[in-house]
Coordinates of C-alpha atoms and ligand atoms in Angstrom, one line a residue:
X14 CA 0.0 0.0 0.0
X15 CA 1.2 3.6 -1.0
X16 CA 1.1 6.6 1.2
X17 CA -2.1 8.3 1.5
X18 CA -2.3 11.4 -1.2
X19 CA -2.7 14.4 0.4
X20 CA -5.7 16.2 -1.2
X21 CA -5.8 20.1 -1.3
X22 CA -8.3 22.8 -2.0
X23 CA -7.2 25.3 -4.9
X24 CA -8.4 28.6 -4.1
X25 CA -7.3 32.0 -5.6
X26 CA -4.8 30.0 -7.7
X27 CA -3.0 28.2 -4.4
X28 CA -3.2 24.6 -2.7
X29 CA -4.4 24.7 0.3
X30 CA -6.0 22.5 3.2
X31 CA -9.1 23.7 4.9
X32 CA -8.9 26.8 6.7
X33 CA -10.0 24.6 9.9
X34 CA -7.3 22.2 9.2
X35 CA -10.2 19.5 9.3
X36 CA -9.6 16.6 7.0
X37 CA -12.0 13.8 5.4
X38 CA -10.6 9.8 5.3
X39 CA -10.8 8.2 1.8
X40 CA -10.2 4.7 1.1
X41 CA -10.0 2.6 -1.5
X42 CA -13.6 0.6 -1.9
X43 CA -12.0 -2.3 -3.2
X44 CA -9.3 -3.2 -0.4
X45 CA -10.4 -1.1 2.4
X46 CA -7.0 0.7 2.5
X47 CA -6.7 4.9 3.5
X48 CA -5.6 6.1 0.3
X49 CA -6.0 9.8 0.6
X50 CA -7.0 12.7 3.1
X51 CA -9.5 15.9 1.6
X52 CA -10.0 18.7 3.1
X53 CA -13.2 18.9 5.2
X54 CA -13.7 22.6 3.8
X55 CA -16.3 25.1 5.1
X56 CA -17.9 28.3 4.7
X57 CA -14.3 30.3 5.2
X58 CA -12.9 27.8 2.3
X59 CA -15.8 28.8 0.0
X60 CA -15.9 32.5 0.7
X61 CA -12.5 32.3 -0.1
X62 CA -13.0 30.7 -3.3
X63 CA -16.3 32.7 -4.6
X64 CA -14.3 36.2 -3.5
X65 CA -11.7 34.7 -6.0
X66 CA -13.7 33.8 -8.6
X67 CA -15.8 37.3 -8.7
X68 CA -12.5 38.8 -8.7
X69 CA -11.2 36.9 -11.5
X70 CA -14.5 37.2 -13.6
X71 CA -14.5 40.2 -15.3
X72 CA -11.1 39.8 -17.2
X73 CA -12.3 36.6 -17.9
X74 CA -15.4 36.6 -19.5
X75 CA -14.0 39.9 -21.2
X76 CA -11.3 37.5 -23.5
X77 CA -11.7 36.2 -27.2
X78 CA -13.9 32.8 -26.8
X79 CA -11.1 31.6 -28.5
X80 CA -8.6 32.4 -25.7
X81 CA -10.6 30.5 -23.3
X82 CA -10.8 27.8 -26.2
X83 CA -7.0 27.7 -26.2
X84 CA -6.9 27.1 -22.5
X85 CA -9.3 24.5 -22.3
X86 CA -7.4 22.7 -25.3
X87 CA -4.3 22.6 -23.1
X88 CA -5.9 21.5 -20.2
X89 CA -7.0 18.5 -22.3
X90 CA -3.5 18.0 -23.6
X91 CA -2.3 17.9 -19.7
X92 CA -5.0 14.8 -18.9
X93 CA -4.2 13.0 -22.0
X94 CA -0.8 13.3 -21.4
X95 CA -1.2 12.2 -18.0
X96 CA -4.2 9.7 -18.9
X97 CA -2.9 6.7 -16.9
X98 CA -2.3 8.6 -13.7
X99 CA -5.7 9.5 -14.4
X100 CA -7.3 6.3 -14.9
X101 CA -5.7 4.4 -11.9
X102 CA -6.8 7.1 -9.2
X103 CA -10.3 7.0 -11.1
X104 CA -10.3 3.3 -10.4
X105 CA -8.5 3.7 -6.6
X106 CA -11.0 6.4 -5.6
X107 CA -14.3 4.3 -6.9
X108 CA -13.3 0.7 -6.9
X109 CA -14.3 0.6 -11.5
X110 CA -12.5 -1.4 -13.2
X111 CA -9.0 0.1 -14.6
X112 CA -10.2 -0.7 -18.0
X113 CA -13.5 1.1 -18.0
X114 CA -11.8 4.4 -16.0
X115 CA -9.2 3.7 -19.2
X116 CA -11.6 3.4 -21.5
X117 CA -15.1 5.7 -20.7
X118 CA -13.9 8.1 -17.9
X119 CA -10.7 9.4 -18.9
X120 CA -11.5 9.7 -22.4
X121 CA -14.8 11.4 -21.8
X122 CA -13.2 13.9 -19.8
X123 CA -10.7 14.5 -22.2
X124 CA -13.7 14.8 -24.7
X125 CA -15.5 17.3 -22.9
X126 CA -12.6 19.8 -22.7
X127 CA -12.3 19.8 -25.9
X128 CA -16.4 19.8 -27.2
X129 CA -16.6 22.6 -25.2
X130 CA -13.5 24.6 -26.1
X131 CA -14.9 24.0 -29.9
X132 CA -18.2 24.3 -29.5
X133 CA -17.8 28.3 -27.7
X134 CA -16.3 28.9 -31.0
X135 CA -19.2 28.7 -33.0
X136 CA -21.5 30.1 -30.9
X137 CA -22.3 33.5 -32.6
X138 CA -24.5 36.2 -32.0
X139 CA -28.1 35.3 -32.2
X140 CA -29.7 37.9 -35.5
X141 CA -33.7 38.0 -36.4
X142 CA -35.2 40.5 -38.9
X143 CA -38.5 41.1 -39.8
X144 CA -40.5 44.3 -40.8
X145 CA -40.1 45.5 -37.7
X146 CA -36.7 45.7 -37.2
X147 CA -33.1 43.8 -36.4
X148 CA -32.9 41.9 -33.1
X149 CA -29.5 40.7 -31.8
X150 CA -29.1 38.3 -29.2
X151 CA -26.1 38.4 -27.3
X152 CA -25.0 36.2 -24.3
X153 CA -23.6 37.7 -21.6
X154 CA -21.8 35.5 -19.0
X155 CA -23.4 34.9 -15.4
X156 CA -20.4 35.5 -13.4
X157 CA -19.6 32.8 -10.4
X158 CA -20.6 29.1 -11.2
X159 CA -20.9 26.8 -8.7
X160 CA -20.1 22.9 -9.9
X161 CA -21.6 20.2 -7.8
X162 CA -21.0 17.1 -8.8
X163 CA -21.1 13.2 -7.1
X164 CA -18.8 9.9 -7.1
X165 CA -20.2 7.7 -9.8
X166 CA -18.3 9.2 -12.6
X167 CA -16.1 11.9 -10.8
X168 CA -13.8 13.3 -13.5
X169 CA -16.0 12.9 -16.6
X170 CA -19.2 14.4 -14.8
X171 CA -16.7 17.2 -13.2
X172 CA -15.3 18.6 -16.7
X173 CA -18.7 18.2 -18.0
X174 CA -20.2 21.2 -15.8
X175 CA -16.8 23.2 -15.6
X176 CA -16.3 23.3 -19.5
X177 CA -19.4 24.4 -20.6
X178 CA -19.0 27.6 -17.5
X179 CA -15.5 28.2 -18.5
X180 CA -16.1 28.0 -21.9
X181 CA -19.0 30.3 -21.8
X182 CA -17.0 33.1 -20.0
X183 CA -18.2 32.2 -16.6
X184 CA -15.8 31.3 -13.5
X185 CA -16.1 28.7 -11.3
X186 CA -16.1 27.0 -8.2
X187 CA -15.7 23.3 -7.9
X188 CA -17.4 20.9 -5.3
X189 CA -16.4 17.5 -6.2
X190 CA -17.4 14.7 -4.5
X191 CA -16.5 13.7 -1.0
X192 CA -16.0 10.5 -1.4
X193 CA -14.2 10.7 -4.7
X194 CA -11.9 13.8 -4.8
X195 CA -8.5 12.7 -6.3
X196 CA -9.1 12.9 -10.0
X197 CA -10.8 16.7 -9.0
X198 CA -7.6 17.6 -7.5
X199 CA -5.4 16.6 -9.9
X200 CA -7.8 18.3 -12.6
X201 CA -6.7 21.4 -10.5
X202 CA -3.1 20.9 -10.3
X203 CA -3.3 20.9 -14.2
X204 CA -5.6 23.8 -14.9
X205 CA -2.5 26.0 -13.0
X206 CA -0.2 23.8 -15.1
X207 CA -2.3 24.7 -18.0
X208 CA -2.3 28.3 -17.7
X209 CA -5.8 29.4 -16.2
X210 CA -5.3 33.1 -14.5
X211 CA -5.4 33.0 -10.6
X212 CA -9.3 32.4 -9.2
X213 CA -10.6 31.5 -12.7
X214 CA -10.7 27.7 -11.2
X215 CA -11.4 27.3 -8.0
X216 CA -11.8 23.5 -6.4
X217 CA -13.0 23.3 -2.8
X218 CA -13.2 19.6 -1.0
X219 CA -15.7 18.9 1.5
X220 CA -19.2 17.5 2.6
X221 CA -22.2 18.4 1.1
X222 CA -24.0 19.7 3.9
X223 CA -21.2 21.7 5.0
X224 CA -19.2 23.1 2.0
X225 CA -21.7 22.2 -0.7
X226 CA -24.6 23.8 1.4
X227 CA -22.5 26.8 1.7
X228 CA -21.4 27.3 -2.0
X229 CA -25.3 27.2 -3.0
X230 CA -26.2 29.8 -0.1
X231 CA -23.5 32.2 -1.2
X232 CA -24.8 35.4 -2.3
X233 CA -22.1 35.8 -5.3
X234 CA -22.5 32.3 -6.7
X235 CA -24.8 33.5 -10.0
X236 CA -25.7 29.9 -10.8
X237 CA -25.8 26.5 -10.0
X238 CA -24.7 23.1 -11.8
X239 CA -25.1 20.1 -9.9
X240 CA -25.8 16.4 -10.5
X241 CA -26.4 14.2 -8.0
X242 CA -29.4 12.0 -5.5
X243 CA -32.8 13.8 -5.9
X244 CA -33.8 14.6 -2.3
X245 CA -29.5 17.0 -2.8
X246 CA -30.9 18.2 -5.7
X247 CA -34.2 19.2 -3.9
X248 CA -32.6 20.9 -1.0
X249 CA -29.9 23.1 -3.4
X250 CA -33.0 24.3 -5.5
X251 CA -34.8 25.4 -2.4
X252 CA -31.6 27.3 -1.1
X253 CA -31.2 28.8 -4.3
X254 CA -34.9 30.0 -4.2
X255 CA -34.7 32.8 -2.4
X256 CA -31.9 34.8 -4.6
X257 CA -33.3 33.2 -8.0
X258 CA -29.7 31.5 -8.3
X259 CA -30.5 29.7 -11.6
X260 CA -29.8 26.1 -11.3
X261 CA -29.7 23.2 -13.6
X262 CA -30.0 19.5 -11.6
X263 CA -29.0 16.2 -13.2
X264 CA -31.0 13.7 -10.8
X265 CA -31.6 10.1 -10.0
X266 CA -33.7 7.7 -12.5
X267 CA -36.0 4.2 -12.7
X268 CA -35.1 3.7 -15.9
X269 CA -37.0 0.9 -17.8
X270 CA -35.6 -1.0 -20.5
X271 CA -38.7 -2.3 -22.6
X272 CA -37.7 -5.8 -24.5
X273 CA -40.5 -6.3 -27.3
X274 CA -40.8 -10.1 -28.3
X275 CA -38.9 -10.1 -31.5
X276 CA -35.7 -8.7 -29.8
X277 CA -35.6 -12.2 -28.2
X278 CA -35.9 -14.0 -31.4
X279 CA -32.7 -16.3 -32.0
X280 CA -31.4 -14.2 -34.5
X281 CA -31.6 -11.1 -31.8
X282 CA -31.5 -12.5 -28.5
X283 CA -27.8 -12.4 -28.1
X284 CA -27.3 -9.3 -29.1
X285 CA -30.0 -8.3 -26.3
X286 CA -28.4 -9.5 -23.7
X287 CA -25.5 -8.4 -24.5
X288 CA -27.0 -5.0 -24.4
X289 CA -29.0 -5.0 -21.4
X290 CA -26.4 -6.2 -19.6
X291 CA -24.0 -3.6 -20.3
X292 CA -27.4 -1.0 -19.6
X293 CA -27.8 -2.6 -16.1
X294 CA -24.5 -3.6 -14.7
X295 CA -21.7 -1.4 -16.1
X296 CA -20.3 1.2 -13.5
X297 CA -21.6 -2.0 -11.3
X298 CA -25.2 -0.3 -12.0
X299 CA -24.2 3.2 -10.9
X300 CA -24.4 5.5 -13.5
X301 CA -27.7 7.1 -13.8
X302 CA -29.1 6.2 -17.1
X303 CA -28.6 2.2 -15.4
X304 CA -31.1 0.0 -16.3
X305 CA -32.9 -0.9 -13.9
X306 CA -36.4 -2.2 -14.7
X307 CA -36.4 -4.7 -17.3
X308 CA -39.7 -4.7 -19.0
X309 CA -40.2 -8.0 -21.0
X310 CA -43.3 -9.0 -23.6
X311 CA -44.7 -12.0 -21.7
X312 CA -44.7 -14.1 -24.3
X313 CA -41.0 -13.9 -24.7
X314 CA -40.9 -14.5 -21.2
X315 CA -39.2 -18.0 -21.3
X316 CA -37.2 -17.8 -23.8
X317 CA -35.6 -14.2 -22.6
X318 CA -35.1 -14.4 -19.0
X319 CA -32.9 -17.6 -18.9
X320 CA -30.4 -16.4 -21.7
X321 CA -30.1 -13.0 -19.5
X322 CA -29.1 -14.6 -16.4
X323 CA -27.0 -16.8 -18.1
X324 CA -25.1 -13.3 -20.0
X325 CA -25.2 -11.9 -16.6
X326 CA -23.7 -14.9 -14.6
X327 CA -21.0 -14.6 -17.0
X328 CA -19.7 -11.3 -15.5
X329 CA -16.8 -11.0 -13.9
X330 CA -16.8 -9.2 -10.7
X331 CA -13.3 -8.9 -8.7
X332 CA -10.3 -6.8 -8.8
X333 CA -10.5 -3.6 -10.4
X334 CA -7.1 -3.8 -11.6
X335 CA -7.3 -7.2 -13.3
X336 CA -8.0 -6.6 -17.2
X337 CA -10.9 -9.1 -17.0
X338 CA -12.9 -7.7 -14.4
X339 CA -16.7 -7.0 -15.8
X340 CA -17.3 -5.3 -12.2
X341 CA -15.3 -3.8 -10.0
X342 CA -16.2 -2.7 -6.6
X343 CA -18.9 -0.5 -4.9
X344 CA -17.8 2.7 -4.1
X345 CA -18.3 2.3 -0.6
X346 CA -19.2 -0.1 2.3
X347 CA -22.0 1.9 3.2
X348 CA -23.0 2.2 -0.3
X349 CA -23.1 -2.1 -0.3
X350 CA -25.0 -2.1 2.8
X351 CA -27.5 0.4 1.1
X352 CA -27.9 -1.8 -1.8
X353 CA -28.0 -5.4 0.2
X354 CA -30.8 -3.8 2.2
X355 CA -33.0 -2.8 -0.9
X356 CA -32.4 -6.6 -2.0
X357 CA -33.7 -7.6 1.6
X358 CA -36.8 -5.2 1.3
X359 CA -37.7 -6.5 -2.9
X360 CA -37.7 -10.2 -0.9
X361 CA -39.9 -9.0 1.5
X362 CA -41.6 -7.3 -0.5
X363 CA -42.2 -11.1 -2.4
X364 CA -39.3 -11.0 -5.1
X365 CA -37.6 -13.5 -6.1
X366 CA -33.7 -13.8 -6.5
X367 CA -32.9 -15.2 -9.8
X368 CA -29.1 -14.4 -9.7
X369 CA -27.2 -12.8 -7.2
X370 CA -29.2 -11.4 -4.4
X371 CA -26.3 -11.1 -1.7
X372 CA -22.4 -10.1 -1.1
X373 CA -19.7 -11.6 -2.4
X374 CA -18.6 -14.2 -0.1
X375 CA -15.0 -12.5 0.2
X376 CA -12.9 -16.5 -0.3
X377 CA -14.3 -16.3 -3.7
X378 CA -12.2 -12.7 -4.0
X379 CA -8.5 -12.4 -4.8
X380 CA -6.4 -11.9 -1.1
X381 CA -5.5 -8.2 -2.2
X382 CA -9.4 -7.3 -2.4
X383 CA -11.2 -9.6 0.2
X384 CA -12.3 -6.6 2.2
X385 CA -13.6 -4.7 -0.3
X386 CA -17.5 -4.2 -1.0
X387 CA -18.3 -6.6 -3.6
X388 CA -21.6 -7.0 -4.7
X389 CA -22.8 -9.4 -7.7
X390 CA -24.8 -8.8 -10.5
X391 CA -28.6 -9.3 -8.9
X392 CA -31.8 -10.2 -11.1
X393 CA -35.5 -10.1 -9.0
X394 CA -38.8 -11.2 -10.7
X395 CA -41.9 -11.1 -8.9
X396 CA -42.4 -7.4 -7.9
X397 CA -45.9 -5.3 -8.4
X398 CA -44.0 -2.5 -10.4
X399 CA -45.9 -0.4 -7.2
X400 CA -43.0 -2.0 -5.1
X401 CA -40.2 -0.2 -3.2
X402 CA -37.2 -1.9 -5.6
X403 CA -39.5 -0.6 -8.8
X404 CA -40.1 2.6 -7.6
X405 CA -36.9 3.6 -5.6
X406 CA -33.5 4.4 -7.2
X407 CA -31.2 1.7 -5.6
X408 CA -28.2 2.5 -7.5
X409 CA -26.3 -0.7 -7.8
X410 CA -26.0 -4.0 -9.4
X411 CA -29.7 -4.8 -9.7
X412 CA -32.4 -5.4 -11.8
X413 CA -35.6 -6.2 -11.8
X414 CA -38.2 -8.2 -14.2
X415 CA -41.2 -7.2 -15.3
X416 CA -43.8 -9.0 -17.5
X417 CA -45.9 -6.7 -19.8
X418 CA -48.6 -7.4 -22.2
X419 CA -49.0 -5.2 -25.4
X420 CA -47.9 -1.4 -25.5
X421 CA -49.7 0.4 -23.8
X422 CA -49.4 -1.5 -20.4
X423 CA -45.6 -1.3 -20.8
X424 CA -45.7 2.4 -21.2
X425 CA -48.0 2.4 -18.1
X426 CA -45.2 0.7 -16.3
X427 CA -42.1 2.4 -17.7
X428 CA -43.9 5.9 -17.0
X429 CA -45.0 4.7 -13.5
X430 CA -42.7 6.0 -11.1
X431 CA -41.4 9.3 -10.4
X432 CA -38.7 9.9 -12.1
X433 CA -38.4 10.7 -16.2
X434 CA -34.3 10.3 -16.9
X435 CA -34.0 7.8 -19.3
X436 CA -35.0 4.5 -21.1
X437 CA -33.8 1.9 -23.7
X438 CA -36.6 0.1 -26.0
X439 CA -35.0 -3.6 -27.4
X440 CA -37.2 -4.1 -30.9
X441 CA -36.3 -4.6 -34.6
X442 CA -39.6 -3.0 -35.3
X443 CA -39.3 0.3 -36.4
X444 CA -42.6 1.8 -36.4
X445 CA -43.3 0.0 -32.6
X446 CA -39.4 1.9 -31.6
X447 CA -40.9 5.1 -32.7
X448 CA -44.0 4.6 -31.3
X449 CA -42.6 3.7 -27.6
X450 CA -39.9 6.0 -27.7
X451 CA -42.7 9.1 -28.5
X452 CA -44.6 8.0 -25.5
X453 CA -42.2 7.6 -22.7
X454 CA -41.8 10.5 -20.3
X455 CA -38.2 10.6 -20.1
X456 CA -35.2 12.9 -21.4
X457 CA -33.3 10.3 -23.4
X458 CA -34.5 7.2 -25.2
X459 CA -31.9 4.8 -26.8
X460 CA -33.5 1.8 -29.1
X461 CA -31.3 -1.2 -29.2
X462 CA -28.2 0.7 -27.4
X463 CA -27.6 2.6 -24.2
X464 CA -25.0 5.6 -23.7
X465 CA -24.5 6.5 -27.4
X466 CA -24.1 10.0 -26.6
X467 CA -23.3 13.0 -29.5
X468 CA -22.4 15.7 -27.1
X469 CA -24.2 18.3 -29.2
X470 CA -27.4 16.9 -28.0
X471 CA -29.5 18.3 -24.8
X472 CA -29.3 15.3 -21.9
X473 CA -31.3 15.6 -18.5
X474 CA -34.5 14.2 -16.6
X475 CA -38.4 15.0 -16.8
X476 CA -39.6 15.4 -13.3
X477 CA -37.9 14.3 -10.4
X478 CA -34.9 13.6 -12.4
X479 CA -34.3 16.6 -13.0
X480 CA -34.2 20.2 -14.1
X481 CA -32.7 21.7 -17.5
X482 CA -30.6 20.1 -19.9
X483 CA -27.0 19.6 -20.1
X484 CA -25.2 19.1 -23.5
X485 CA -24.3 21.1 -26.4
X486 CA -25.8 24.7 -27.1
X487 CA -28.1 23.9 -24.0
X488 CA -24.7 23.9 -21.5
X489 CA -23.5 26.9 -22.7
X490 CA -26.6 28.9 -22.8
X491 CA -27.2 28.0 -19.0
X492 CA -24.1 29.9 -18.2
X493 CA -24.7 32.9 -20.0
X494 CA -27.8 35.6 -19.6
X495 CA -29.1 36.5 -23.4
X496 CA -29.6 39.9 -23.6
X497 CA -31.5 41.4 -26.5
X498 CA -30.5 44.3 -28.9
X499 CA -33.6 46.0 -31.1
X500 CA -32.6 48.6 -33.9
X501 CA -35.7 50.1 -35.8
X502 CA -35.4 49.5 -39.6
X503 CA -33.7 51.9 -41.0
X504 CA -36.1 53.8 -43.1
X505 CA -37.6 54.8 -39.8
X506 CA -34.6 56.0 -38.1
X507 CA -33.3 58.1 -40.9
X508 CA -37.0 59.5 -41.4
X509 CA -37.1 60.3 -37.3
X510 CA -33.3 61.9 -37.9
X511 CA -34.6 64.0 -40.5
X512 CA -37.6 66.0 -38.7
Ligands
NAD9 P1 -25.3 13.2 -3.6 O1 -26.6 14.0 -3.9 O2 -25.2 12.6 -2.3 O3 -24.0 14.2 -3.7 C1 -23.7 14.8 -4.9 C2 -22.9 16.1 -4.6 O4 -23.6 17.0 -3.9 C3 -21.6 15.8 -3.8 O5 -20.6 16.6 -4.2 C4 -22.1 16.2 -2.4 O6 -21.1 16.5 -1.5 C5 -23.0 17.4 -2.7 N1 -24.0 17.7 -1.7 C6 -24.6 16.9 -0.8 N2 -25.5 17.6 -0.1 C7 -25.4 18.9 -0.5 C8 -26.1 20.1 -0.1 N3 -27.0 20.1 0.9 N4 -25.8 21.2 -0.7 C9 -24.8 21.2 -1.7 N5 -24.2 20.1 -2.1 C10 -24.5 19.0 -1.5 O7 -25.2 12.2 -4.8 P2 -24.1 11.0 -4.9 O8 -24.5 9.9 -3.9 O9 -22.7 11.6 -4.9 O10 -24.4 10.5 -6.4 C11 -25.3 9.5 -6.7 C12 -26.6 10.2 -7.3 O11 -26.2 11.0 -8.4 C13 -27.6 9.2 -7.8 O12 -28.9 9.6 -7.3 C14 -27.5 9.3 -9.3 O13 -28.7 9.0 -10.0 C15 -27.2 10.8 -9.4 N6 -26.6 11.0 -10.7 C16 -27.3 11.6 -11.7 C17 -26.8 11.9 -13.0 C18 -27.6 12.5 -14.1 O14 -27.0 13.0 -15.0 N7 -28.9 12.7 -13.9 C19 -25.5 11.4 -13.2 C20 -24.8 10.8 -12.2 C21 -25.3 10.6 -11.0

C-alpha cells in the first residue's frame, strides 16, 4: 500500500487544506485501505473561493472565446498526457474497473474539454429580422458558477459542468465529491499547469451539507450546476430560491428498458443481452441512465429471461485492476450495505432472486481485495412495479423483471414511477421503436443501445430527475444571460433623424 495522497483545495490559484485544518478519510472501496485525506472545507474555504472567482471574472469573460478555447485545449492536452495517472486514481477512488476508467472516464473527460473549447467557437451572435426591425441576441456570461458534482463518474461528470462555465466566460467553483476527490484535484493541479489566471478555477473539498450547502447559499455564486441523488438536488434548488440563483439539476432515474418479443428471437436474442447487460451492470449499475427495470413482452418471457441470467452470470466481478474484471467494486461499504438492504426489502416485499441477491462471499475474491464491498450482478422477478425496488432508485448491481402485455401496459409501467431520466426500447420494429420511444416520459430514449451520446445533443430528466438540460448549445446557454439588442429599420430612423 502507498502513502495516502494528500488532497488540497485550490483557491485563488494556491493549494491549500481547509482553513480549519479539518480533514475527510478516503479509502480505496475495493481493499479497504486509506488512500487519501481531503480537506473537510467550510464556509471560510468557500468564501475564499467565490471572493476569487468574482475577482477573477470580469477579465475573464472579457477574453476572445477563442482564448478561453486555447486554454481549455491545453488542459486537455495535460489529462491525456497524464491519462494513466488519471485512470488508476479513477479506479482507486471508486473501486471501477482500470479498463472502463481507461476506457469511458478518462477519455470522456478529455472529450469534454475539448467539445466545449470547440463548441464556444461557433456560438455566434443570435440575428432576427423582420419588418419591424433587427434583433440581436447576445450572451452575456453569469459570473460565479458553482459545480456540484457526485462519485459515480467523478472526473468525466466534473469537466462536464466546468467546461461548458468556462467556456461560456463564466468562472467557477468546484465541489467534487467527498467521497471521490483525487481525480478533482489533480484536474486542479493541471488547470494552474495549464495556464488558467489566478481564481478563474477554484476546487473546494468537502461534505455536502457543510461546503456544498455553503457554496449554494453564497450570495455571489450566480448559478448553480449540480448532479447528484434527488432529495440533494431538492434541497440546493430550495436554497437557491430565495436569490433566484439559476440552477440546472441532473437527478436520480428508474429507468426501464422495454424488451419487445422479436428482440428475443434467436437471431436477436444475443445481441439483447448483450446490451442489457452492459445497460444494467456497467459502473456495477451506478451510473444514472442504469437500467434498472427490465420490461419483457410475456410471451418472450421464457425464452428471454434464462439467456439473460445466463449473460449476466458470465460477469466477472473482482479486482479492479485485473483486465478481466466486468465489475469492480462498490464505491463504498456503506453504499453495499444500502444496496444489500433494498435486496432484503424486494424479498420482502415477495421478489424472487434469480441471480445474485447477496455479497460476495469474500474467499471467492483475490487476497488483495477480500475486504472490499463486492456485490454481484442481482436479477429479482416477482415485484408489483408499485413496489419499493421498482419505484426507488437503488443505485447498484440490480435489476428487476417485469412482465408486460402489449404497448400500452408497458408504457404504463415504464412511466409509472417518479422519475423521467431515461429509457432503452429492445425491438427490430421500427414503427413499434418510434412509437414507444414518443410516449415515454423521459429525457433520453436509446432503441437497441444505451449511452450512445453525440455531445451536441441536450441530456437531463423529466420530473424528479431533473431540471434543464446539459449538452451542447443547452450547456452553454445556462451559463450565460441573453440579452437582447432591437434597432428600428432603418427607413424609420433616418426618417425620425430628418424632422
Ligand atoms: P449526492 O446527492 O449525495 O451528492 C452529490 C454532490 O452533492 C456531492 O458533491 C455532495 O457533496 C454534494 N452535496 C450533498 N449535499 C449537499 C447540499 N445540501 N448542498 C450542496 N451540495 C451537496 O449524490 P451521490 O451519492 O454523490 O451520487 C449519486 C446520485 O447521483 C444518484 O442519485 C445518481 O442517480 C445521481 N446522478 C445523476 C446523474 C444525471 O445525469 N442525472 C449522473 C450521475 C449521478
Amino acid at each position: 500500500m502507498s502513502h495516502p495522497r494528500t488532497v488540497q483545495n485550490l483557491i485563488d490559484g494556491a493549494f491549500a487544506s481547509a482553513r480549519g485544518g479539518a480533514t475527510i478519510n478516503v479509502y480505496d472501496p475495493a481493499t479497504g485501505d486509506l488512500i487519501a485525506t481531503a480537506p473537510d472545507s467550510t464556509a471560510h474555504d468557500i468564501d475564499a473561493a467565490v471572493e476569487s472567482a468574482t475577482a477573477a471574472f470580469p477579465a475573464w469573460s472579457a477574453l476572445e472565446p477563442k482564448s478561453r478555447s486555447a486554454r481549455l485545449n491545453s488542459l486537455a492536452d495535460l489529462v491525456e498526457r497524464d491519462c494513466e495517472a488519471f485512470a488508476q486514481a479513477e479506479s482507486l477512488d471508486t473501486g471501477k474497473p482500470l479498463s472502463l476508467a481507461r476506457s469511458v472516464d478518462i477519455p470522456r473527460a478529455i472529450a469534454n474539454l475539448r467539445f466545449f473549447a470547440r463548441e464556444i467557437l461557433d456560438s455566434d451572435v443570435d440575428a432576427y429580422e423582420n419588418a419591424q426591425g433587427r434583433s440581436l441576441v447576445h450572451r452575456r456570461p453569469l459570473g460565479v458558477a458553482a459545480c456540484i458534482s457526485p462519485w459515480n463518474l467523478p472526473l468525466y461528470l466534473f469537466t462536464w459542468k466546468i467546461a461548458p462555465a468556462l467556456a461560456a466566460g463564466c468562472t467557477v467553483v468546484g465541489k467534487p465529491s467527498e467521497v471521490t476527490p483525487i481525480t478533482a484535484w489533480m484536474l486542479a493541479q493541471r488547470c494552474v499547469e495549464a495556464g488558467f489566471p489566478r481564481g478563474v478555477v477554484n476546487v473546494v473539498h468537502g461534505r455536502g451539507p457543510l461546503s456544498g450547502a455553503a457554496l449554494v447559499a453564497h450570495p455571489k455564486v450566480a448559478c448553480i450546476t449540480f448532479t447528484g441523488g434527488t432529495a440533494t438536488g431538492e434541497a440546493i434548488a430550495r436554497a437557491a430560491a430565495p436569490d433566484f440563483k439559476r440552477v440546472a439539476l441532473e437527478l436520480g432515474g428508474k429507468n426501464a428498458a422495454i424488451v419487445c418479443a422479436d428482440a428475443a428471437l434467436p437471431e436477436h436474442i444475443a445481441a439483447t443481452v448483450d446490451g442489457l447487460v452492459r445497460a444494467a451492470f456497467t459502473n456495477q449499475g451506478q451510473v444514472c441512465h442504469c437500467a434498472s427495470r427490465i420490461l419483457v413482452e410475456r410471451s418472450a418471457w421464457d425464452t428471454f429471461v434464462p439467456a439473460l441470467i445466463e449473460r449476466a452470470r458470465r460477469l466477472h466481478v473482482g479486482d479492479p485492476q485485473d483486465p478481466a474484471t466486468d465489475l469492480g467494486a462498490l464505491v463504498s461499504g456503506q453504499h453495499l450495505l444500502k444496496v444489500a438492504g433494498a435486496v432484503e426489502g424486494a424479498v420482502k416485499d415477495g421478489g424472487r432472486v434469480l441471480l445474485g441477491g447477496a455479497r460476495v462471499d469474500p474467499s471467492m475474491l483475490p487476497e488483495r481485495v477480500r475486504a472490499g464491498a463486492f456485490f454481484p450482478p442481482t436479477l429479482i422477478e416477482g415485484l408489483s412495479p408499485s413496489a419499493r425496488a421498482n419505484q426507488e432508485e437503488i443505485f447498484g448491481p440490480l435489476a428487476t423483471l417485469i412482465p408486460f402485455d402489449g404497448d400500452a401496459e408497458a408504457i404504463e409501467i415504464a412511466n409509472g414511477t417518479r422519475f423521467g431520466l431515461s429509457a432503452t426500447v429492445w425491438t427490430h420494429d421500427d414503427a413499434r421503436a418510434d412509437r414507444l420511444a414518443r410516449a415515454l416520459d423521459c429525457g433520453t430514449v436509446w432503441i437497441n443501445s444505451w449511452m450512445v451520446r453525440d455531445l451536441r445533443v441536450p441530456i437531463g430528466g423529466m420530473r424528479t430527475s431533473g431540471l434543464g438540460r446539459e449538452g451542447g448549445v443547452d450547456a452553454l446557454h445556462f451559463f450565460a444571460e441573453p440579452v437582447v439588442v432591437v434597432r428600428g429599420p432603418r427607413e424609420r430612423i433616418e426618417e425620425r433623424a430628418a424632422t
